[in-house]
Short mmCIF file of C-alpha atoms in Angstrom, two decimals:
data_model
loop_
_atom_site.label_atom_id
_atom_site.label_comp_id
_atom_site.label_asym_id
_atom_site.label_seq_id
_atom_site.Cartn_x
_atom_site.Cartn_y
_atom_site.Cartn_z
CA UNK E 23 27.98 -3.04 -8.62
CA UNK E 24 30.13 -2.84 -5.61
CA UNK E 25 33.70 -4.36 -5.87
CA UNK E 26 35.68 -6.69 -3.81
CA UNK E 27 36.29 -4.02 -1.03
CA UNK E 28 32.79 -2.60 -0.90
CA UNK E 29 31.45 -6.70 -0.09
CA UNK E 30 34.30 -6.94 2.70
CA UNK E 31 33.30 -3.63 4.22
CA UNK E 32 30.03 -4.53 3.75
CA UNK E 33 29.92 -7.96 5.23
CA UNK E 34 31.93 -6.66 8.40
CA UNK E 35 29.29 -3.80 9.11
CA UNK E 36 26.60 -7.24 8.84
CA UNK E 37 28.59 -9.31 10.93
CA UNK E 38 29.54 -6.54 13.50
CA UNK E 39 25.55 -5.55 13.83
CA UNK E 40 24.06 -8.96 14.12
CA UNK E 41 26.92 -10.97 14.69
CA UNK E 42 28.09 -14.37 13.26
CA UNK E 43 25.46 -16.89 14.41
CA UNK E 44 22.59 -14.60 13.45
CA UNK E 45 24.23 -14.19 9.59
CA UNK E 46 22.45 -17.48 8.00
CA UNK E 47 18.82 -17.05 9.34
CA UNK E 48 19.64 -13.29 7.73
CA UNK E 49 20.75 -14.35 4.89
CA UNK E 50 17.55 -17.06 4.48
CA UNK E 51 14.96 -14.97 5.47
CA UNK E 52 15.97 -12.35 2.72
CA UNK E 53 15.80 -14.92 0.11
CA UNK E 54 12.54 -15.86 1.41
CA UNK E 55 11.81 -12.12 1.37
CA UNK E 56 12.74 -11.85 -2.35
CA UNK E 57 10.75 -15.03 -3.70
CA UNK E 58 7.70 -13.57 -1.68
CA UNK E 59 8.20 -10.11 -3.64
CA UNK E 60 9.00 -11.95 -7.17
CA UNK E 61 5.79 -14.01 -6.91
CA UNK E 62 3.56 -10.98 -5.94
CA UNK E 63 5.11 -9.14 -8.51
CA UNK E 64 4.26 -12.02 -11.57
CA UNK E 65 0.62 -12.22 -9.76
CA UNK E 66 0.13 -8.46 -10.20
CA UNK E 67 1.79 -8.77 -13.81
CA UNK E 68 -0.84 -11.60 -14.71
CA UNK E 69 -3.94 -9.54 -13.56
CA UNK E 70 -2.83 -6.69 -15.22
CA UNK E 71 -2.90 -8.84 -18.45
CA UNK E 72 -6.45 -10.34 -17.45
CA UNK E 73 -7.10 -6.80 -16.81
CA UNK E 74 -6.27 -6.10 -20.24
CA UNK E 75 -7.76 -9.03 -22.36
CA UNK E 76 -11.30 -8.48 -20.66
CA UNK E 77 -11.33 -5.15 -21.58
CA UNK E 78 -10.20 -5.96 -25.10
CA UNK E 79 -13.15 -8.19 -25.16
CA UNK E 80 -15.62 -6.06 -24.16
CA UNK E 81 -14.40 -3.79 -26.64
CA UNK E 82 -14.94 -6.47 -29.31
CA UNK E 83 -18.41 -7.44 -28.03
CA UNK E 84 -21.29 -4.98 -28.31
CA UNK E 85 -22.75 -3.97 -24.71
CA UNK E 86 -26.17 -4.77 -24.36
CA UNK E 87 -28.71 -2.24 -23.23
CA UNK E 88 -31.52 -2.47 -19.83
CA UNK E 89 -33.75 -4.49 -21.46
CA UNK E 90 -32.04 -6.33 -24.63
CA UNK E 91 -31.19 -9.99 -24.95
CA UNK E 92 -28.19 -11.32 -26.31
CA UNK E 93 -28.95 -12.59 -29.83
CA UNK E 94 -29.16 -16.33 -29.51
CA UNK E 95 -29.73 -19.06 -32.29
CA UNK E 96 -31.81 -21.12 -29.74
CA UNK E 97 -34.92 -19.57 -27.90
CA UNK E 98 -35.13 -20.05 -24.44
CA UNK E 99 -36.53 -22.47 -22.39
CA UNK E 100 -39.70 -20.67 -21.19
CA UNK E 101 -39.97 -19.48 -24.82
CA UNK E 102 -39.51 -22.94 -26.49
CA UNK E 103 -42.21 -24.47 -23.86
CA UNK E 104 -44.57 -21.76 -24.97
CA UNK E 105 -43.93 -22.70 -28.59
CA UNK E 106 -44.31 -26.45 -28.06
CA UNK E 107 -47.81 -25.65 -25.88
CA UNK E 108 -49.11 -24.30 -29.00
CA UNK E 109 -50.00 -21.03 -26.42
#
């Protein structure tokens, strides 16, 4: 962390460069800079754990096979229709 001297030198190469009137729209459009970075950041953090729980539940769930159907306790629709048609 720079000390007292450092942010004086610091702040006179800034002021120097862009000069005095230019300092605040600096200083604003870095903070802007670093919310827009923070929040891309958290977004990339949260699909990473999406990411992580969808593969943990495909882990937990058996993958079906070409062909299979998902075990269901209802039949459906087309088969219950057959049923009821007495075909």
């Amino acid at each position: 962390m720079p000390g007292g001297w450092e942010l004086l030198v610091i702040l006179l190469v800034l002021v120097l460069l862009f000069g005095a009137s230019k300092l605040p729209q600096l200083a604003r459009s870095l903070g802007q800079s670093a919310r827009v970075f923070k929040a891309e950041a958290r977004g990339m953090q949260e699909d990473d754990e999406a990411a992580t729980r969808a593969r943990a539940e495909r882990v937990d769930s058996p993958e079906l096979t070409r062909g299979e159907r998902a075990a269901s306790t209802t039949p459906p629709a087309r088969d219950r229709q057959r049923d009821e048609s007495g075909n």
